[in-house]
Amino acid sequence: FNNVLVTVNQDFITHTQDCEGLMEMYVNGKTPGQFFRFRSANNVFVPNVWMTGVSADLTSGATYTATGLEDTDVTNWTFTAPPAKDLYWIGVADNNWNNGLNWTTNTDGTPSAGGCVPTKYDNVHFNSFSTGNLPIQIVGQDAYFNNLIAHNDAPAGITITYDAIMEAYSYGNLIQMGEDMTFVRLHLLGNHSDGQLINKGNSTFGNLTVNNPTANWVFTGNMRHTGVYLQTGATVTVNGTSWTGANFQVNGIALNLNIQTITGTDFNLNKGALKASDLSMTVNQFSSTGNNAITTARSLDIRNSTIVTREDWLYYNLASATLQAEGSHITFDRNFYGQSG
């Protein structure tokens, strides 16, 4: 359907109102850069839509507005933000995140009429009434929200997972985890200079991705992830005692580790500045081998740190890469490649 023209001769009427989940408008099997053209004789308003690859044709003089999620390759549409809501999980229908009956606007756990599925503009809360149908599963559609706040009275051990592989996307500046809470797949998309991720107890992530290229985030408390931590852009500062993880992929501006210990499988510094001084790091492999002065520009500060690699230490292949290693101690079991090979 790439570049086809869809023409509406009268009115384009949709029924996906706020709180009902997102209508979808997209090119089937879309690849980057693909879109279809949409022309209407009359003005168009599409509420509560996820849109990608849709180009409004302005030749008829109609205007095109929408609320919801504007994704890639969308042109000539104006997206407006609806009023933000605060939604509380009560889980009275089932354990599906995308069932509006499981959310309420009432802090006392009383169901609100019709319920409401969270959107990118809404804050999701967990409190003492968030006890129904746990663990929570993301079913049928990815999850979207602004901020996540687990209050002090929320039950311990809440898990947010998925049926088939579904993702969760946060557009806000606050992730406040509950006691021993687990979030299996989470993307931080917000373009904020004051982002906060607050851990509590043994709170854990499966895959955690920081997607926004210019955001600033502070992670507080002990970090845990069991899958992949992926940082694309952004500056992230971690204040705590430890980070226990699996795979680390840093392709960002900076990652500042103000912690005592970090443990994982593979640590890949692809781009950016890594501050890992005054700590103990144990990984299978530390790798930083890109050779492009722009796309893999990087610097490493491991002063006064103890680094144990069960396999390889690989930090080389770029003359402009910098290394501060005074007082550090590195042990390896297999290969060691430094700036000179």
XYZ file of C-alpha atoms in Angstrom:
341
model
C 0.000 0.000 0.000
C 3.011 2.310 -0.110
C 2.126 5.723 -1.630
C -1.441 4.722 -2.522
C -4.153 7.372 -2.226
C -7.171 6.747 -0.014
C -9.966 9.221 -0.781
C -12.946 9.946 1.490
C -15.665 11.701 -0.486
C -17.693 12.877 2.504
C -16.969 12.420 6.227
C -14.433 10.113 7.876
C -16.125 8.895 11.071
C -14.346 6.886 13.751
C -15.620 5.536 17.049
C -12.446 4.945 19.075
C -13.104 7.402 21.840
C -10.853 8.259 24.742
C -10.419 5.354 27.204
C -11.113 2.657 24.601
C -7.568 1.857 23.492
C -5.996 3.084 20.273
C -7.378 2.858 16.767
C -4.559 2.033 14.307
C -3.812 3.753 10.970
C -0.711 2.432 9.211
C 0.832 0.916 6.091
C 0.574 -2.854 6.289
C 4.080 -4.348 6.525
C 5.552 -0.848 6.712
C 9.272 -0.236 6.340
C 10.939 3.128 7.136
C 9.908 5.856 4.716
C 6.734 4.163 3.510
C 3.344 5.877 3.804
C -0.080 6.102 2.229
C -1.795 9.329 1.236
C -5.115 10.238 2.808
C -7.459 12.774 1.189
C -10.851 13.888 2.493
C -13.422 16.288 1.115
C -14.254 17.502 4.639
C -12.237 18.243 7.761
C -11.060 15.152 9.622
C -10.653 14.575 13.350
C -9.453 11.149 14.487
C -9.549 10.618 18.266
C -7.361 8.170 20.131
C -5.293 6.806 17.259
C -1.852 5.285 16.740
C -0.679 6.530 13.359
C 2.406 5.712 11.296
C 3.016 6.153 7.598
C 0.018 8.417 6.899
C 0.405 11.570 4.816
C -2.598 13.898 4.672
C -3.281 15.249 1.171
C -4.035 18.968 1.478
C -5.297 19.543 -2.059
C -8.971 19.445 -1.022
C -8.499 22.206 1.553
C -9.504 19.950 4.447
C -7.720 20.022 7.795
C -6.495 16.880 9.554
C -6.272 16.664 13.350
C -5.962 13.791 15.787
C -5.263 12.787 19.364
C -3.194 9.802 20.376
C 0.219 8.594 19.302
C 2.011 10.127 16.318
C 4.689 7.708 15.139
C 7.081 7.850 12.163
C 6.369 9.073 8.622
C 3.252 11.084 9.531
C 2.854 14.376 7.650
C 0.280 17.188 7.480
C -1.543 16.019 10.610
C -1.912 18.107 13.769
C -1.910 16.068 16.969
C -3.403 17.701 20.053
C -3.009 16.530 23.632
C -6.181 15.541 25.503
C -6.462 16.297 29.233
C -4.210 14.012 31.268
C -5.811 11.510 33.634
C -4.614 9.725 36.763
C -5.581 6.060 36.511
C -5.359 3.458 39.287
C -5.066 -0.277 38.685
C -7.845 -2.285 40.335
C -7.940 -5.349 38.073
C -11.649 -6.077 38.550
C -12.242 -7.667 35.111
C -9.093 -9.661 34.312
C -5.335 -9.075 34.269
C -5.148 -7.289 30.892
C -3.503 -3.870 31.017
C -5.470 -2.869 27.907
C -8.896 -3.575 29.408
C -10.261 -0.222 30.548
C -12.424 -1.865 33.245
C -9.225 -2.666 35.154
C -8.451 1.031 35.671
C -10.278 3.665 37.656
C -9.934 7.390 38.211
C -10.921 6.918 41.873
C -8.147 6.639 44.444
C -10.364 4.518 46.742
C -10.576 1.664 44.238
C -14.198 2.313 43.257
C -14.631 1.468 39.555
C -15.268 4.434 37.273
C -17.975 4.190 34.631
C -16.692 2.322 31.598
C -13.101 2.317 32.852
C -10.258 3.738 30.812
C -7.199 2.351 29.004
C -4.136 4.532 29.711
C -2.662 6.637 26.917
C 0.708 8.361 26.581
C -0.776 11.368 28.392
C -2.032 9.505 31.482
C -0.292 8.696 34.755
C -0.727 5.135 36.021
C -0.844 4.480 39.759
C -0.686 1.484 42.055
C -1.940 1.771 45.634
C -3.500 -0.375 48.372
C -6.465 -1.180 46.114
C -4.257 -2.492 43.287
C -4.670 -6.113 44.329
C -6.923 -7.536 41.608
C -5.810 -10.073 39.004
C -2.064 -9.930 39.439
C 0.317 -10.289 37.655
C -0.677 -7.745 35.029
C -0.330 -8.776 31.388
C -0.055 -6.475 28.372
C -2.346 -8.165 25.855
C -3.253 -7.399 22.247
C -1.549 -4.011 22.010
C 1.510 -2.269 23.428
C 1.040 -0.267 26.635
C 1.390 3.514 26.722
C 1.487 5.886 29.681
C 3.062 9.077 30.971
C 4.364 8.492 34.517
C 4.203 5.373 36.684
C 3.825 5.774 40.433
C 3.682 2.876 42.865
C 2.627 4.368 46.194
C 3.976 3.226 49.528
C 0.823 1.230 50.283
C 0.870 -0.694 46.984
C 1.194 -4.479 47.326
C 4.721 -5.830 47.105
C 5.796 -7.902 44.134
C 3.543 -6.460 41.400
C 4.669 -7.811 38.018
C 3.865 -6.240 34.656
C 4.528 -8.707 31.863
C 2.985 -9.710 28.529
C 1.059 -12.475 26.772
C 2.752 -12.409 23.374
C 5.731 -10.052 23.205
C 4.354 -6.595 23.857
C 6.215 -3.465 24.866
C 5.456 -0.665 27.325
C 6.284 2.952 26.500
C 6.566 5.753 29.042
C 6.496 9.375 27.882
C 6.855 11.059 31.270
C 9.671 11.909 33.648
C 8.933 9.602 36.596
C 9.070 5.844 37.128
C 8.538 5.123 40.827
C 8.765 1.381 41.297
C 7.014 -0.433 44.122
C 8.513 -2.840 46.629
C 9.927 -5.828 44.678
C 8.047 -4.699 41.565
C 8.980 -6.233 38.175
C 8.482 -4.571 34.799
C 9.433 -7.006 32.037
C 9.777 -4.654 29.027
C 9.898 -0.866 29.389
C 10.976 1.987 27.093
C 11.633 5.481 28.460
C 10.753 7.838 25.608
C 10.258 11.134 27.432
C 12.344 14.110 26.349
C 12.930 15.477 29.830
C 15.855 17.077 31.625
C 14.631 15.873 35.024
C 13.753 12.202 34.540
C 13.713 10.054 37.680
C 13.621 6.285 37.983
C 13.278 5.273 41.633
C 13.827 1.682 42.706
C 12.454 0.138 45.880
C 13.451 -3.116 47.533
C 14.309 -5.704 44.885
C 12.499 -3.967 42.039
C 13.597 -5.405 38.707
C 13.376 -4.807 34.976
C 13.602 -7.382 32.218
C 14.544 -5.198 29.253
C 14.977 -1.491 30.000
C 15.544 0.976 27.142
C 16.257 4.697 27.310
C 15.252 5.810 23.822
C 15.269 9.605 23.815
C 18.557 11.008 22.462
C 18.670 14.176 24.589
C 16.947 13.263 27.868
C 18.563 13.334 31.298
C 17.671 10.589 33.771
C 18.707 9.846 37.336
C 18.266 6.249 38.496
C 18.087 5.974 42.277
C 18.474 2.835 44.376
C 19.886 -0.544 43.461
C 19.340 -1.423 39.800
C 18.446 -4.881 38.508
C 17.718 -6.103 35.007
C 17.546 -9.646 33.694
C 17.627 -9.015 29.934
C 19.075 -6.025 28.073
C 19.738 -2.483 29.242
C 19.878 -0.360 26.082
C 20.724 3.329 26.205
C 20.326 5.202 22.927
C 21.427 8.752 23.465
C 20.550 10.441 26.762
C 22.596 11.091 29.874
C 21.903 8.632 32.675
C 23.279 8.937 36.207
C 22.919 5.997 38.577
C 23.021 6.677 42.316
C 22.938 3.609 44.519
C 25.014 0.734 45.785
C 24.816 -1.877 43.020
C 23.594 -2.753 39.539
C 23.000 -6.433 38.861
C 22.210 -7.081 35.230
C 22.725 -9.199 32.148
C 23.553 -7.403 28.884
C 24.500 -3.703 28.856
C 24.390 -1.732 25.584
C 25.455 1.909 25.878
C 25.052 3.997 22.750
C 24.406 7.277 24.424
C 25.774 10.576 25.498
C 26.875 9.493 28.966
C 26.359 6.849 31.641
C 27.597 7.893 35.089
C 27.820 5.022 37.573
C 27.886 6.372 41.122
C 27.652 2.874 42.581
C 29.979 0.415 44.297
C 29.454 -2.751 42.253
C 28.179 -3.711 38.823
C 27.701 -7.298 37.674
C 26.584 -8.614 34.308
C 27.305 -10.770 31.294
C 28.398 -8.471 28.428
C 29.052 -4.752 28.701
C 29.199 -2.946 25.345
C 30.228 0.689 25.207
C 29.318 1.528 21.620
C 29.238 5.309 21.952
C 29.368 7.938 24.671
C 31.128 8.645 27.924
C 31.181 5.952 30.607
C 32.111 6.975 34.132
C 32.876 3.764 36.030
C 35.449 4.964 38.525
C 35.795 3.858 42.151
C 33.770 0.691 41.706
C 34.033 -3.058 41.236
C 32.851 -4.459 37.875
C 32.474 -8.155 37.058
C 31.357 -9.129 33.542
C 32.035 -11.850 31.019
C 33.237 -9.359 28.426
C 33.810 -5.629 28.184
C 33.712 -4.503 24.556
C 34.235 -1.106 22.935
C 35.677 -1.560 19.445
C 33.985 0.821 16.990
C 36.289 2.718 14.610
C 34.177 5.716 13.551
C 35.146 8.973 15.232
C 31.559 10.269 15.015
C 29.191 7.323 15.342
C 31.349 5.462 17.900
C 33.026 8.380 19.705
C 33.636 7.319 23.285
C 35.525 7.881 26.495
C 36.060 5.679 29.529
C 36.891 6.571 33.126
C 37.742 3.546 35.300
C 40.077 5.284 37.755
C 40.562 3.381 41.020
C 38.249 0.569 39.867
C 38.645 -3.194 39.938
C 37.495 -4.799 36.686
C 37.098 -8.566 36.342
C 36.316 -9.930 32.877
C 35.712 -13.660 32.785
C 36.606 -13.625 29.082
C 37.751 -10.488 27.194
C 38.683 -6.854 27.745
C 38.345 -5.039 24.392
C 38.868 -1.281 24.333
C 40.623 -0.267 21.123
C 40.301 0.553 17.397
C 39.704 4.316 17.691
C 42.598 6.738 18.085
C 40.374 9.500 19.518
C 38.886 7.278 22.230
C 40.101 8.322 25.679
C 40.829 6.213 28.730
C 41.439 7.285 32.312
C 42.628 4.283 34.278
C 44.884 5.568 37.046
C 44.789 3.243 40.044
C 42.639 0.662 38.270
C 43.160 -3.097 38.234
C 41.919 -5.249 35.339
C 41.948 -9.039 35.217
C 40.921 -11.150 32.227
C 40.788 -14.851 31.378
C 41.169 -14.800 27.606
C 41.986 -11.680 25.517
C 43.139 -8.140 26.311
C 43.116 -5.531 23.555
C 44.082 -1.970 24.421
C 44.557 1.172 22.377
C 47.608 -0.234 20.571
C 46.139 -3.714 20.081
